[in-house]
Short mmCIF file of C-alpha atoms in Angstrom, two decimals:
data_model
loop_
_atom_site.label_atom_id
_atom_site.label_comp_id
_atom_site.label_asym_id
_atom_site.label_seq_id
_atom_site.Cartn_x
_atom_site.Cartn_y
_atom_site.Cartn_z
CA MET A 1 76.87 91.68 54.45
CA ARG A 2 77.13 89.86 57.78
CA LEU A 3 77.57 86.11 57.66
CA PRO A 4 75.11 84.18 59.81
CA SER A 5 76.41 82.98 63.17
CA LEU A 6 75.71 79.68 64.88
CA ARG A 7 73.00 81.34 66.96
CA ASP A 8 71.26 82.55 63.79
CA LEU A 9 71.08 79.02 62.42
CA VAL A 10 70.44 77.04 65.60
CA PRO A 11 68.05 77.84 68.42
CA SER A 12 69.81 79.54 71.34
CA ARG A 13 68.80 76.82 73.77
CA ALA A 14 70.52 74.22 71.63
CA VAL A 15 73.67 76.35 71.41
CA ASP A 16 73.69 76.81 75.18
CA ALA A 17 73.23 73.09 75.69
CA VAL A 18 76.15 72.29 73.38
CA THR A 19 78.31 74.89 75.15
CA VAL A 20 77.52 73.56 78.62
CA ARG A 21 77.66 69.86 77.82
CA VAL A 22 80.47 69.72 75.25
CA LEU A 23 82.53 72.90 74.89
CA HIS A 24 83.04 73.78 78.54
CA PRO A 25 84.07 70.25 79.60
CA ALA A 26 86.47 70.01 76.64
CA LEU A 27 88.07 73.38 77.45
CA HIS A 28 88.23 72.48 81.14
CA ALA A 29 89.96 69.18 80.43
CA THR A 30 92.43 70.81 78.03
CA ALA A 31 93.28 73.66 80.40
CA THR A 32 93.62 71.32 83.39
CA ALA A 33 96.00 69.09 81.44
CA ALA A 34 98.05 72.09 80.32
CA VAL A 35 98.35 73.37 83.89
CA ALA A 36 99.40 69.91 85.09
CA VAL A 37 102.14 69.79 82.45
CA ALA A 38 103.28 73.31 83.40
CA ARG A 39 103.39 72.46 87.11
CA GLU A 40 105.44 69.34 86.40
CA ALA A 41 107.79 71.40 84.23
CA LEU A 42 108.25 73.95 87.03
CA ARG A 43 109.32 71.13 89.36
CA TRP A 44 112.35 70.68 87.13
CA ALA A 45 112.89 74.34 86.26
CA TYR A 46 115.43 76.16 88.40
CA VAL A 47 118.61 78.21 88.19
CA GLY A 48 121.52 75.99 89.17
CA GLN A 49 125.29 76.40 89.24
CA VAL A 50 125.73 76.01 85.47
CA ASP A 51 122.89 78.47 84.83
CA GLY A 52 124.30 80.85 87.44
CA ASP A 53 127.65 80.98 85.70
CA ARG A 54 125.95 81.52 82.34
CA MET A 55 123.69 84.26 83.73
CA GLY A 56 126.65 86.15 85.19
CA PHE A 57 126.40 85.62 88.96
CA ARG A 58 129.56 86.71 90.75
CA SER A 59 129.58 83.21 92.22
CA PHE A 60 127.02 80.42 92.53
CA GLY A 61 127.69 77.52 94.86
CA GLU A 62 127.40 73.81 94.25
CA ARG A 63 123.97 72.22 94.66
CA SER A 64 122.30 75.62 95.14
CA MET A 65 119.04 76.44 93.37
CA VAL A 66 116.87 79.45 92.62
CA GLN A 67 113.45 78.01 91.88
CA GLN A 68 111.44 79.11 88.88
CA PRO A 69 109.63 81.30 88.32
CA TYR A 70 111.79 83.94 90.00
CA ALA A 71 110.50 87.53 90.20
CA THR A 72 113.57 89.68 89.52
CA LEU A 73 117.30 89.07 89.13
CA VAL A 74 119.24 92.30 88.61
CA GLY A 75 122.96 93.08 88.89
CA LEU A 76 124.02 89.46 89.11
CA GLY A 77 127.68 90.37 88.74
CA HIS A 78 127.40 91.75 92.29
CA VAL A 79 125.60 88.70 93.75
CA GLU A 80 127.21 85.71 95.49
CA ILE A 81 125.30 82.58 96.53
CA GLY A 82 126.94 79.88 98.63
CA SER A 83 126.54 76.10 98.45
CA ASP A 84 123.47 73.98 99.24
CA THR A 85 121.23 77.06 99.29
CA LEU A 86 117.60 77.02 98.12
CA LEU A 87 115.71 80.20 97.23
CA ALA A 88 112.07 79.39 96.51
CA ALA A 89 109.96 80.76 93.68
CA GLY A 90 109.21 84.47 93.49
CA VAL A 91 112.63 85.59 94.74
CA CYS A 92 113.85 89.12 93.96
CA LEU A 93 117.59 89.83 94.06
CA ALA A 94 118.43 93.36 92.96
CA ALA A 95 122.03 94.55 93.36
CA VAL A 96 122.42 98.09 92.02
CA PRO A 97 125.65 99.88 93.04
CA GLU A 98 125.12 103.10 94.96
CA SER A 99 127.97 104.62 92.96
CA PRO A 100 128.47 103.70 89.29
CA ASP A 101 132.25 103.84 89.70
CA ARG A 102 132.32 101.43 92.65
CA SER A 103 135.60 99.52 92.54
CA ASP A 104 136.11 97.88 95.94
CA GLY A 105 135.53 94.44 94.42
CA ALA A 106 133.16 93.30 97.19
CA PRO A 107 129.78 91.73 96.44
CA ILE A 108 126.67 93.82 97.05
CA ILE A 109 124.52 90.81 97.94
CA ARG A 110 126.16 87.81 99.58
CA ILE A 111 124.08 84.79 100.60
CA GLY A 112 125.88 82.08 102.54
CA ASP A 113 125.75 78.28 102.59
CA ARG A 114 122.67 76.19 103.41
CA VAL A 115 120.35 79.20 103.33
CA TRP A 116 116.67 78.40 102.75
CA SER A 117 113.89 80.79 101.82
CA ALA A 118 110.16 80.29 101.42
CA PRO A 119 108.54 81.96 98.38
CA GLY A 120 108.76 85.70 97.90
CA LEU A 121 112.12 86.66 99.44
CA SER A 122 113.18 90.15 98.26
CA ILE A 123 116.66 91.62 98.74
CA VAL A 124 117.27 95.09 97.28
CA ALA A 125 120.82 96.32 97.87
CA HIS A 126 122.97 99.26 96.79
CA ARG A 127 125.98 98.83 99.10
CA SER A 128 125.98 95.58 101.08
CA VAL A 129 123.51 92.96 102.29
CA GLU A 130 125.18 89.90 103.79
CA VAL A 131 123.27 86.78 104.81
CA GLY A 132 125.25 84.28 106.88
CA ASP A 133 125.18 80.49 106.75
CA ASP A 134 122.16 78.38 107.76
CA VAL A 135 119.74 81.34 107.72
CA TRP A 136 116.08 80.53 107.06
CA PHE A 137 113.44 82.92 105.76
CA GLY A 138 109.66 82.64 105.96
CA PRO A 139 107.45 83.80 103.10
CA ARG A 140 107.65 87.37 101.75
CA VAL A 141 110.66 88.60 103.74
CA TYR A 142 111.97 91.98 102.52
CA ILE A 143 115.52 93.25 103.12
CA THR A 144 117.06 96.50 101.91
CA ASP A 145 120.14 98.59 102.70
CA ALA A 146 118.77 101.96 101.48
CA GLY A 147 115.62 104.03 101.86
CA HIS A 148 114.22 107.17 100.30
CA ASP A 149 114.88 110.73 101.44
CA PRO A 150 111.74 112.81 102.20
CA SER A 151 113.60 115.96 103.32
CA ASP A 152 113.04 118.05 100.17
CA PRO A 153 109.30 118.59 99.59
CA SER A 154 109.97 119.89 96.06
CA VAL A 155 111.30 116.49 94.93
CA PRO A 156 109.18 113.30 94.80
CA ILE A 157 110.34 111.01 97.60
CA GLY A 158 110.86 108.13 95.20
CA HIS A 159 113.44 110.16 93.27
CA ARG A 160 115.78 110.71 96.22
CA MET A 161 117.75 107.94 97.90
CA GLU A 162 119.31 108.07 101.35
CA PRO A 163 122.93 106.84 101.60
CA ALA A 164 122.97 103.05 101.77
CA GLU A 165 123.93 101.41 105.09
CA PRO A 166 125.18 97.80 105.23
CA VAL A 167 122.88 95.06 106.49
CA ARG A 168 124.05 91.78 107.98
CA ILE A 169 122.10 88.73 109.15
CA GLY A 170 124.12 86.33 111.28
CA ASP A 171 124.52 82.58 110.98
CA GLY A 172 121.67 80.34 112.03
CA SER A 173 118.98 83.01 112.27
CA TRP A 174 115.32 82.63 111.36
CA LEU A 175 113.12 85.44 109.99
CA GLY A 176 109.40 84.70 110.03
CA ALA A 177 106.78 85.51 107.40
CA GLY A 178 106.57 89.11 106.27
CA VAL A 179 109.60 90.39 108.21
CA VAL A 180 111.09 93.68 106.95
CA VAL A 181 114.76 94.48 107.60
CA LEU A 182 115.71 98.14 107.16
CA PRO A 183 119.07 99.79 106.30
CA GLY A 184 121.99 99.72 108.71
CA VAL A 185 120.71 96.74 110.73
CA THR A 186 122.90 93.93 112.06
CA ILE A 187 121.05 90.83 113.23
CA GLY A 188 123.23 88.59 115.34
CA GLU A 189 123.62 84.81 115.21
CA HIS A 190 120.78 82.40 116.07
CA VAL A 191 118.18 85.17 116.24
CA THR A 192 114.47 84.49 115.79
CA VAL A 193 112.43 87.38 114.37
CA GLY A 194 108.67 86.94 114.67
CA ALA A 195 106.32 87.15 111.71
CA GLY A 196 105.39 90.63 110.54
CA SER A 197 108.17 92.34 112.50
CA VAL A 198 110.00 95.43 111.19
CA VAL A 199 113.68 95.40 112.20
CA CYS A 200 114.90 98.99 112.52
CA ASP A 201 117.77 98.48 115.00
CA ASP A 202 120.48 95.91 115.69
CA LEU A 203 119.45 92.66 117.38
CA PRO A 204 121.89 90.73 119.61
CA SER A 205 122.76 87.10 119.09
CA HIS A 206 120.68 84.34 120.70
CA ALA A 207 117.56 86.49 120.97
CA VAL A 208 113.88 86.40 120.05
CA ALA A 209 112.48 89.68 118.74
CA VAL A 210 108.97 90.68 117.70
CA GLY A 211 107.00 93.77 116.81
CA SER A 212 107.20 96.95 114.78
CA PRO A 213 109.78 98.12 115.56
CA ALA A 214 111.19 94.74 116.59
CA ARG A 215 112.14 94.45 120.26
CA VAL A 216 113.92 91.62 122.08
CA VAL A 217 111.51 89.62 124.23
CA ARG A 218 113.66 86.58 125.03
CA ARG A 219 117.35 85.73 125.15
CA VAL A 220 119.18 82.42 125.44
CA ASP A 221 122.63 82.60 127.01
CA ASP A 222 124.64 79.53 128.01
CA GLY A 223 121.53 77.38 127.87
CA ALA A 224 119.48 79.66 130.17
CA LEU A 225 116.33 81.31 128.84
CA SER A 226 115.80 84.94 129.88
CA VAL A 227 112.44 86.64 129.39
CA VAL A 228 112.80 90.36 128.75
CA ASP A 229 109.95 92.37 130.26
CA GLY A 230 109.88 96.17 130.15
CA GLY A 231 113.64 96.51 129.89
CA ALA A 232 114.30 94.08 132.75
CA SER A 233 115.00 90.39 132.36
CA ARG A 234 114.39 87.32 134.45
CA THR A 235 115.84 83.83 134.01
CA VAL A 236 113.31 81.05 133.74
CA SER A 237 113.32 77.33 133.16
CA ARG A 238 113.75 76.28 129.54
CA ARG A 239 110.36 74.53 129.89
CA SER A 240 108.46 77.74 130.76
#
């Protein structure tokens, strides 16, 4: 025997009126308050030096923070973070040794001092990804030192890895939103990489690079700005 519901006992219009005028506002106010409390809690929630030591980071510098909520932290015994570094929410750090018997003692992911990342930085490394000091990342930057091998059509591409190749990003560089850095790349010092660029080859220091694949479009040497055009370069005023 089915017990009568509220709609069986009260006209539907009255139930709808109660829902709209009372229930919905009460649920809205409760949910809004809960979200406000959660947001305030997240302001104070981060992985700091004490947490880093407890979680097993290889090293975690003073005054550095990984904001909560992070996306993925894997292989922390192979990850070093310098001092005064801030990695915003949604960061993924995955350090998985290419060889299980690796014994060279070097970190797989090393992030220097005073590094700053906007939300969504992802670093996936199997051999070595090194980020220098004072490097800044825009949102959703992706860096990896290994890709997948498509050479054998009988094996799913995702099941075969290419040998990892070290990646290095030099001091003082800036990578814009959505930049992808592929295996074997060295980015020099004080390099600007434009948003959405895919870095497949090395970039020299003091350069501006854009595109997919990223190409150098400007260089700054000894205070002079050179515009690179079709493989040639011309020196222009810093104001141009």
